[in-house]
């Protein structure tokens, strides 16, 4: 049996953890630069607030209905996600983190236990340890576990257990095609044309037709719906083949010095990500963008790629070459809205091809980066930074409704004072 644990309205729930007065009140979380709604509590959904709703167009509605509005606090959400996943790992030996708020649990070693009760215990423990409510679906395959989770939410349950043929049939009959994990719009239309409307219809469909029209993906899905596990477990942290750090600025940039700060900051972010996966990049690409929606502005969308003499994950090296690219493509007289750094040609740091004319002190530089990361991990992001990244950062994302980073910034943790005994 397999469980899918899904955090309920995750971003909104994270905001409630440290502000319990928000319990039962509508909450929305906004996208970068406080643009549009990307997360809603159940109360906000009941009010009819749509995903993607522009914040500036709904400001009066938010005020009238006392909606709590937050900027995206990715540092807080990532921290609480890690705590949820670490709590799940206390229960089972195999946990596949599927997304920031979802994880599959392998329950094959617990066949003799009451799995429904185990699900209840996991849910209560996660809430006790982290304060995040979760819904759990338990079934014989990943696809069925995903369906069981959705079924639980639809019926306002905390845990849904589907093991017997009767329980699985109930799941299949109550799941429409478009809500099946892995079925996209294109396949939906094909299935509707064949009068296949529910998961039960799909499970009974002609296998030859499925293979012919949905290839191996359709065959695998068919087996999963019949209770035959076909989706492999992926518990390894895979190295990315390219890494991008890109942001829209909180305000338009028209000065090269400010642009250099942003580019250096994004380049450093890419280097940190490279070091986390123990890899190095051989190519650095920089792109700049103006705002296409400002018709009164001149438009310019340059990009440039530089090949490094040898692959590196040193922040200093990557910043240096990113700034060289900036020197090549930057033009005065434009109002820039966005910039981004992409590092590619990624190889394991143990397989770097050194240059015959290399004059750098690789060992010393690596020691410096280890110390750099340790200080920032222990004392907060950006405590140590390169001077070129700047300190004012007027270009940074607009996050006017940002909540404190309760778990990642020592200056923003809760301070509890007890009265002095008389």
Short mmCIF file of C-alpha atoms in Angstrom, two decimals:
data_model
loop_
_atom_site.label_atom_id
_atom_site.label_comp_id
_atom_site.label_asym_id
_atom_site.label_seq_id
_atom_site.Cartn_x
_atom_site.Cartn_y
_atom_site.Cartn_z
CA UNK A 1 0.00 0.00 0.00
CA UNK A 2 1.03 3.57 -0.73
CA UNK A 3 0.02 6.82 0.98
CA UNK A 4 -0.05 10.28 -0.55
CA UNK A 5 0.27 13.01 2.07
CA UNK A 6 -0.83 16.43 0.84
CA UNK A 7 -0.61 19.63 2.89
CA UNK A 8 -3.91 21.50 2.84
CA UNK A 9 -3.78 24.98 1.24
CA UNK A 10 -0.09 24.91 2.06
CA UNK A 11 0.97 28.55 1.66
CA UNK A 12 -2.09 29.79 3.55
CA UNK A 13 -1.57 27.15 6.26
CA UNK A 14 2.05 28.27 6.70
CA UNK A 15 0.88 31.82 7.41
CA UNK A 16 -1.57 30.49 10.02
CA UNK A 17 1.08 28.53 11.94
CA UNK A 18 2.50 31.67 13.56
CA UNK A 19 -0.70 33.72 13.41
CA UNK A 20 -3.41 31.47 14.89
CA UNK A 21 -5.83 34.42 14.99
CA UNK A 22 -6.23 33.81 11.24
CA UNK A 23 -7.90 30.44 11.87
CA UNK A 24 -11.27 30.44 10.12
CA UNK A 25 -10.54 33.66 8.23
CA UNK A 26 -9.97 34.02 4.47
CA UNK A 27 -6.31 34.14 3.39
CA UNK A 28 -4.71 34.72 -0.01
CA UNK A 29 -1.03 34.63 -0.97
CA UNK A 30 0.23 36.71 -3.89
CA UNK A 31 2.75 35.95 -6.64
CA UNK A 32 6.08 37.71 -7.21
CA UNK A 33 5.85 41.50 -6.95
CA UNK A 34 2.43 41.06 -5.29
CA UNK A 35 0.86 40.55 -8.71
CA UNK A 36 -1.95 37.99 -8.47
CA UNK A 37 -3.45 35.33 -6.21
CA UNK A 38 -1.53 32.03 -6.24
CA UNK A 39 -2.88 30.41 -3.04
CA UNK A 40 -6.18 30.56 -1.16
CA UNK A 41 -7.57 29.22 2.08
CA UNK A 42 -10.91 27.40 1.96
CA UNK A 43 -12.60 30.53 3.31
CA UNK A 44 -11.16 32.58 0.42
CA UNK A 45 -12.39 30.00 -2.07
CA UNK A 46 -15.87 30.21 -0.55
CA UNK A 47 -15.83 33.98 -1.14
CA UNK A 48 -15.31 33.25 -4.83
CA UNK A 49 -11.72 34.51 -5.11
CA UNK A 50 -10.19 32.95 -8.22
CA UNK A 51 -6.66 31.68 -8.75
CA UNK A 52 -4.74 34.27 -10.75
CA UNK A 53 -7.00 37.14 -9.68
CA UNK A 54 -5.00 40.42 -9.97
CA UNK A 55 -4.39 41.85 -6.51
CA UNK A 56 -4.81 45.51 -7.48
CA UNK A 57 -8.23 44.83 -9.03
CA UNK A 58 -9.49 43.07 -5.88
CA UNK A 59 -8.07 45.37 -3.21
CA UNK A 60 -11.48 46.82 -2.28
CA UNK A 61 -13.00 43.32 -2.17
CA UNK A 62 -10.20 42.11 0.14
CA UNK A 63 -10.75 45.00 2.52
CA UNK A 64 -14.55 44.65 2.52
CA UNK A 65 -14.38 40.92 3.31
CA UNK A 66 -11.45 41.18 5.75
CA UNK A 67 -9.24 38.94 3.64
CA UNK A 68 -5.70 38.52 5.02
CA UNK A 69 -3.32 39.18 2.10
CA UNK A 70 0.32 38.03 2.12
CA UNK A 71 3.30 38.31 -0.19
CA UNK A 72 4.96 34.99 -1.02
CA UNK A 73 7.34 34.07 1.80
CA UNK A 74 9.28 31.30 0.08
CA UNK A 75 11.86 31.06 2.85
CA UNK A 76 9.15 30.27 5.41
CA UNK A 77 7.29 27.86 3.12
CA UNK A 78 10.47 25.93 2.27
CA UNK A 79 11.45 25.67 5.92
CA UNK A 80 8.05 24.34 7.02
CA UNK A 81 7.97 21.94 4.06
CA UNK A 82 11.29 20.46 5.19
CA UNK A 83 9.88 20.01 8.69
CA UNK A 84 6.81 18.21 7.34
CA UNK A 85 8.93 15.86 5.21
CA UNK A 86 11.32 15.12 8.07
CA UNK A 87 8.35 14.23 10.28
CA UNK A 88 7.04 11.82 7.62
CA UNK A 89 10.46 10.14 7.46
CA UNK A 90 10.10 9.23 11.14
CA UNK A 91 7.26 6.86 10.22
CA UNK A 92 8.40 5.09 7.05
CA UNK A 93 11.78 4.20 5.51
CA UNK A 94 10.85 5.34 1.97
CA UNK A 95 9.47 8.83 1.37
CA UNK A 96 9.33 10.34 -2.12
CA UNK A 97 8.98 14.12 -1.94
CA UNK A 98 6.76 14.86 -4.94
CA UNK A 99 6.46 18.63 -4.46
CA UNK A 100 6.82 21.28 -1.77
CA UNK A 101 3.54 20.13 -0.20
CA UNK A 102 3.15 16.48 -1.31
CA UNK A 103 4.93 13.20 -0.59
CA UNK A 104 4.38 9.52 -1.32
CA UNK A 105 4.96 7.05 1.53
CA UNK A 106 5.78 3.37 1.01
CA UNK A 107 3.62 1.42 3.49
CA UNK A 108 4.61 -2.05 2.27
CA UNK A 109 6.30 -2.85 5.59
CA UNK A 110 3.11 -2.10 7.54
CA UNK A 111 0.71 -4.60 5.95
CA UNK A 112 -0.17 -6.13 9.29
CA UNK A 113 -1.05 -2.79 10.84
CA UNK A 114 -4.27 -0.81 10.72
CA UNK A 115 -3.23 1.55 7.90
CA UNK A 116 -6.22 3.82 8.39
CA UNK A 117 -5.20 4.36 12.00
CA UNK A 118 -1.58 4.82 10.91
CA UNK A 119 -2.74 7.55 8.55
CA UNK A 120 -4.60 9.25 11.40
CA UNK A 121 -1.49 9.06 13.59
CA UNK A 122 0.72 10.54 10.85
CA UNK A 123 -1.74 13.38 10.29
CA UNK A 124 -1.99 14.19 14.00
CA UNK A 125 1.80 14.04 14.44
CA UNK A 126 2.49 16.37 11.51
CA UNK A 127 0.00 18.86 12.90
CA UNK A 128 1.46 18.56 16.39
CA UNK A 129 5.07 18.94 15.23
CA UNK A 130 4.67 21.55 12.49
CA UNK A 131 1.16 22.98 12.70
CA UNK A 132 0.30 22.12 9.09
CA UNK A 133 -2.96 20.20 8.40
CA UNK A 134 -2.62 17.37 5.89
CA UNK A 135 -4.95 15.01 4.02
CA UNK A 136 -3.88 11.41 3.37
CA UNK A 137 -5.00 8.99 0.69
CA UNK A 138 -4.01 5.31 1.00
CA UNK A 139 -4.33 2.79 -1.85
CA UNK A 140 -2.37 0.04 -3.68
CA UNK A 141 -0.80 2.32 -6.35
CA UNK A 142 0.40 5.91 -6.60
CA UNK A 143 -2.38 6.86 -9.00
CA UNK A 144 -5.06 5.38 -6.74
CA UNK A 145 -3.44 7.00 -3.68
CA UNK A 146 -3.66 10.37 -5.45
CA UNK A 147 -7.32 9.71 -6.22
CA UNK A 148 -7.97 8.63 -2.62
CA UNK A 149 -6.44 11.89 -1.42
CA UNK A 150 -8.67 13.94 -3.72
CA UNK A 151 -11.68 11.87 -2.65
CA UNK A 152 -10.92 12.61 1.01
CA UNK A 153 -10.75 16.35 0.33
CA UNK A 154 -13.95 16.27 -1.69
CA UNK A 155 -15.76 14.59 1.19
CA UNK A 156 -14.07 16.71 3.88
CA UNK A 157 -12.32 13.69 5.39
CA UNK A 158 -8.79 13.62 6.83
CA UNK A 159 -7.79 10.12 5.71
CA UNK A 160 -9.28 7.93 2.99
CA UNK A 161 -8.32 4.25 2.83
CA UNK A 162 -9.07 2.23 -0.31
CA UNK A 163 -7.85 -1.36 -0.37
CA UNK A 164 -10.75 -3.70 -1.10
CA UNK A 165 -12.24 -4.08 -4.60
CA UNK A 166 -15.40 -2.35 -3.38
CA UNK A 167 -13.46 0.62 -1.99
CA UNK A 168 -11.42 0.96 -5.20
CA UNK A 169 -14.57 0.75 -7.34
CA UNK A 170 -16.03 3.59 -5.29
CA UNK A 171 -12.93 5.67 -6.04
CA UNK A 172 -13.04 4.89 -9.75
CA UNK A 173 -16.73 5.67 -10.12
CA UNK A 174 -16.39 9.01 -8.31
CA UNK A 175 -13.38 10.30 -10.26
CA UNK A 176 -13.93 12.01 -13.60
CA UNK A 177 -11.34 11.64 -16.34
CA UNK A 178 -9.95 15.18 -16.08
CA UNK A 179 -9.13 14.62 -12.39
CA UNK A 180 -6.99 11.53 -12.96
CA UNK A 181 -3.30 12.12 -12.27
CA UNK A 182 -1.44 12.09 -15.59
CA UNK A 183 -4.39 12.66 -17.92
CA UNK A 184 -3.95 15.94 -19.82
CA UNK A 185 -6.39 17.96 -21.90
CA UNK A 186 -5.41 16.28 -25.16
CA UNK A 187 -6.05 12.80 -23.83
CA UNK A 188 -9.25 13.96 -22.13
CA UNK A 189 -10.84 14.86 -25.43
CA UNK A 190 -9.84 11.53 -27.00
CA UNK A 191 -11.34 9.64 -24.08
CA UNK A 192 -14.56 11.66 -24.12
CA UNK A 193 -14.90 10.89 -27.81
CA UNK A 194 -14.85 7.20 -26.84
CA UNK A 195 -17.53 7.82 -24.17
CA UNK A 196 -14.99 7.31 -21.39
CA UNK A 197 -15.99 9.77 -18.68
CA UNK A 198 -14.80 8.29 -15.38
CA UNK A 199 -11.83 6.37 -14.05
CA UNK A 200 -14.10 3.32 -13.90
CA UNK A 201 -14.82 3.65 -17.63
CA UNK A 202 -11.09 3.95 -18.33
CA UNK A 203 -10.22 0.88 -16.22
CA UNK A 204 -12.67 -1.17 -18.32
CA UNK A 205 -11.59 0.23 -21.69
CA UNK A 206 -9.90 -1.63 -24.53
CA UNK A 207 -6.18 -2.03 -23.82
CA UNK A 208 -5.21 -2.11 -27.50
CA UNK A 209 -6.97 1.22 -28.10
CA UNK A 210 -5.29 2.73 -25.02
CA UNK A 211 -1.82 1.60 -26.17
CA UNK A 212 -2.46 2.89 -29.69
CA UNK A 213 -3.77 6.31 -28.62
CA UNK A 214 -2.00 6.94 -25.29
CA UNK A 215 1.19 4.87 -25.81
CA UNK A 216 3.05 3.39 -22.86
CA UNK A 217 1.80 6.15 -20.56
CA UNK A 218 -1.78 5.03 -21.10
CA UNK A 219 -0.92 1.38 -20.52
CA UNK A 220 0.85 2.27 -17.29
CA UNK A 221 -2.12 4.36 -16.16
CA UNK A 222 -4.50 1.50 -16.97
CA UNK A 223 -2.47 -0.91 -14.82
CA UNK A 224 -2.29 1.59 -11.96
CA UNK A 225 -6.10 1.94 -11.98
CA UNK A 226 -6.37 -1.86 -11.79
CA UNK A 227 -4.17 -1.89 -8.68
CA UNK A 228 -0.93 -2.94 -10.43
CA UNK A 229 1.94 -0.58 -9.39
CA UNK A 230 3.79 0.70 -12.48
CA UNK A 231 5.27 4.04 -11.40
CA UNK A 232 8.79 3.69 -10.02
CA UNK A 233 9.86 5.21 -6.72
CA UNK A 234 12.11 8.22 -7.15
CA UNK A 235 13.83 8.97 -3.85
CA UNK A 236 17.14 10.20 -5.25
CA UNK A 237 17.90 13.92 -5.42
CA UNK A 238 18.74 14.29 -9.11
CA UNK A 239 21.14 16.94 -10.34
CA UNK A 240 19.51 19.49 -12.61
CA UNK A 241 20.98 19.89 -16.09
CA UNK A 242 20.42 23.64 -16.04
CA UNK A 243 19.63 26.11 -13.28
CA UNK A 244 17.90 29.45 -13.71
CA UNK A 245 17.49 32.35 -11.32
CA UNK A 246 15.21 34.99 -12.78
CA UNK A 247 13.16 37.74 -11.19
CA UNK A 248 11.04 40.71 -12.17
CA UNK A 249 12.28 43.82 -10.42
CA UNK A 250 10.26 45.59 -7.78
CA UNK A 251 10.79 48.77 -9.82
CA UNK A 252 12.19 49.43 -13.26
CA UNK A 253 15.97 49.64 -13.60
CA UNK A 254 17.63 52.17 -15.90
CA UNK A 255 21.10 52.35 -14.34
CA UNK A 256 23.84 49.83 -15.08
CA UNK A 257 25.12 49.87 -11.47
CA UNK A 258 21.76 48.68 -10.18
CA UNK A 259 21.54 46.06 -12.91
CA UNK A 260 25.00 44.79 -11.97
CA UNK A 261 23.82 44.29 -8.36
CA UNK A 262 20.83 42.25 -9.51
CA UNK A 263 22.87 40.16 -11.97
CA UNK A 264 25.53 39.46 -9.33
CA UNK A 265 22.87 38.40 -6.83
CA UNK A 266 21.21 36.04 -9.33
CA UNK A 267 24.58 34.60 -10.35
CA UNK A 268 25.45 33.94 -6.71
CA UNK A 269 22.11 32.20 -6.23
CA UNK A 270 22.86 29.87 -9.17
CA UNK A 271 26.31 29.10 -7.74
CA UNK A 272 24.81 28.20 -4.36
CA UNK A 273 22.37 25.81 -6.06
CA UNK A 274 25.23 24.21 -7.97
CA UNK A 275 27.17 23.59 -4.75
CA UNK A 276 24.11 22.06 -3.11
CA UNK A 277 23.98 19.37 -5.79
CA UNK A 278 27.80 18.99 -5.89
CA UNK A 279 28.07 20.06 -9.51
CA UNK A 280 29.71 22.73 -11.66
CA UNK A 281 28.56 24.65 -14.74
CA UNK A 282 30.48 25.24 -17.94
CA UNK A 283 28.22 27.90 -19.48
CA UNK A 284 26.59 31.06 -18.14
CA UNK A 285 23.76 32.82 -19.96
CA UNK A 286 22.39 36.25 -19.10
CA UNK A 287 19.15 37.74 -20.41
CA UNK A 288 17.52 41.12 -19.84
CA UNK A 289 13.96 42.21 -20.59
CA UNK A 290 12.02 45.44 -20.76
CA UNK A 291 8.29 45.58 -20.03
CA UNK A 292 6.26 44.67 -23.13
CA UNK A 293 3.13 46.14 -21.54
CA UNK A 294 4.63 49.64 -21.40
CA UNK A 295 4.06 50.71 -25.00
CA UNK A 296 5.59 54.11 -24.29
CA UNK A 297 8.98 52.48 -23.55
CA UNK A 298 11.56 51.30 -26.06
CA UNK A 299 11.78 47.49 -26.07
CA UNK A 300 14.95 45.40 -25.80
CA UNK A 301 15.38 41.66 -25.06
CA UNK A 302 19.08 40.77 -25.27
CA UNK A 303 20.80 37.58 -24.15
CA UNK A 304 24.37 36.29 -24.23
CA UNK A 305 26.12 33.05 -23.30
CA UNK A 306 29.71 32.74 -22.10
CA UNK A 307 31.73 29.52 -21.99
CA UNK A 308 33.83 29.27 -18.83
CA UNK A 309 37.50 28.24 -19.17
CA UNK A 310 36.60 25.36 -16.86
CA UNK A 311 33.39 24.33 -15.14
CA UNK A 312 32.91 26.02 -11.77
CA UNK A 313 30.53 26.44 -8.85
CA UNK A 314 32.45 29.29 -7.27
CA UNK A 315 30.25 32.31 -6.65
CA UNK A 316 33.15 34.61 -7.46
CA UNK A 317 33.84 32.98 -10.83
CA UNK A 318 30.20 32.84 -11.89
CA UNK A 319 29.57 36.45 -10.85
CA UNK A 320 32.69 37.56 -12.78
CA UNK A 321 31.54 36.01 -16.05
CA UNK A 322 27.93 37.09 -15.57
CA UNK A 323 29.14 40.68 -15.28
CA UNK A 324 31.24 40.22 -18.44
CA UNK A 325 28.06 39.20 -20.24
CA UNK A 326 26.33 42.27 -18.82
CA UNK A 327 29.07 44.52 -20.22
CA UNK A 328 28.41 43.03 -23.67
CA UNK A 329 24.62 43.31 -23.85
CA UNK A 330 23.67 46.22 -21.58
CA UNK A 331 22.43 49.34 -23.34
CA UNK A 332 21.59 52.71 -21.77
CA UNK A 333 18.24 54.36 -22.38
CA UNK A 334 15.99 51.39 -21.54
CA UNK A 335 13.72 50.69 -18.56
CA UNK A 336 14.50 47.10 -17.68
CA UNK A 337 11.83 45.01 -15.97
CA UNK A 338 13.52 41.62 -15.58
CA UNK A 339 16.86 39.81 -15.68
CA UNK A 340 17.92 36.21 -15.36
CA UNK A 341 20.96 33.96 -15.13
CA UNK A 342 21.00 30.42 -16.54
CA UNK A 343 23.91 28.06 -15.83
CA UNK A 344 24.21 24.97 -18.02
CA UNK A 345 26.74 22.41 -19.21
CA UNK A 346 26.49 20.97 -15.70
CA UNK A 347 28.87 18.19 -14.62
CA UNK A 348 29.70 16.58 -11.26
CA UNK A 349 32.35 18.59 -9.45
CA UNK A 350 34.54 15.46 -9.40
CA UNK A 351 34.65 15.39 -13.21
CA UNK A 352 35.91 18.87 -14.09
CA UNK A 353 38.21 19.14 -17.10
CA UNK A 354 40.95 21.56 -15.99
CA UNK A 355 42.40 24.16 -18.33
CA UNK A 356 46.05 23.84 -19.37
CA UNK A 357 46.50 27.52 -18.49
CA UNK A 358 44.60 27.44 -15.19
CA UNK A 359 46.09 29.86 -12.66
CA UNK A 360 43.31 29.77 -10.06
CA UNK A 361 43.68 28.29 -6.61
CA UNK A 362 40.81 25.81 -6.82
CA UNK A 363 41.38 24.24 -3.41
CA UNK A 364 41.51 27.58 -1.61
CA UNK A 365 38.45 28.82 -3.49
CA UNK A 366 36.50 25.69 -2.53
CA UNK A 367 37.40 26.15 1.13
CA UNK A 368 36.20 29.74 0.90
CA UNK A 369 32.85 28.67 -0.57
CA UNK A 370 32.38 26.02 2.14
CA UNK A 371 32.87 28.69 4.81
CA UNK A 372 30.64 31.10 2.87
CA UNK A 373 27.77 28.57 2.78
CA UNK A 374 28.18 27.50 6.40
CA UNK A 375 27.94 31.07 7.69
CA UNK A 376 24.85 31.84 5.62
CA UNK A 377 23.19 28.53 6.53
CA UNK A 378 23.79 29.07 10.23
CA UNK A 379 23.15 32.80 10.56
CA UNK A 380 20.74 33.61 7.73
CA UNK A 381 20.70 34.04 3.98
CA UNK A 382 22.87 36.91 2.77
CA UNK A 383 24.69 37.52 6.05
CA UNK A 384 27.88 37.16 4.02
CA UNK A 385 27.68 38.39 0.44
CA UNK A 386 29.79 39.79 -2.37
CA UNK A 387 30.03 43.58 -2.27
CA UNK A 388 28.87 43.86 -5.88
CA UNK A 389 25.48 42.46 -4.78
CA UNK A 390 24.80 45.70 -2.94
CA UNK A 391 22.87 46.34 0.26
CA UNK A 392 20.10 48.78 -0.66
CA UNK A 393 18.60 46.50 -3.33
CA UNK A 394 15.86 48.83 -4.56
CA UNK A 395 15.42 46.40 -7.46
CA UNK A 396 14.40 43.43 -5.30
CA UNK A 397 10.95 41.88 -5.52
CA UNK A 398 8.09 43.98 -4.23
CA UNK A 399 6.78 42.13 -1.19
CA UNK A 400 4.90 44.75 0.75
CA UNK A 401 2.78 42.21 2.63
CA UNK A 402 5.59 39.86 3.63
CA UNK A 403 5.20 38.03 6.93
CA UNK A 404 8.27 37.46 9.15
CA UNK A 405 10.64 34.57 8.40
CA UNK A 406 9.88 32.97 11.75
CA UNK A 407 12.05 29.87 11.21
CA UNK A 408 14.94 31.12 9.05
CA UNK A 409 15.89 34.55 10.43
CA UNK A 410 17.09 34.83 14.02
CA UNK A 411 15.90 38.45 14.15
CA UNK A 412 12.33 37.40 13.31
CA UNK A 413 11.76 34.43 15.62
CA UNK A 414 9.12 34.68 18.28
CA UNK A 415 10.39 35.92 21.65
CA UNK A 416 8.44 34.62 24.64
CA UNK A 417 8.91 36.34 27.95
CA UNK A 418 7.64 34.96 31.24
CA UNK A 419 6.88 37.27 34.15
CA UNK A 420 9.63 37.63 36.74
CA UNK A 421 8.68 35.78 39.98
CA UNK A 422 7.90 38.10 42.86
#
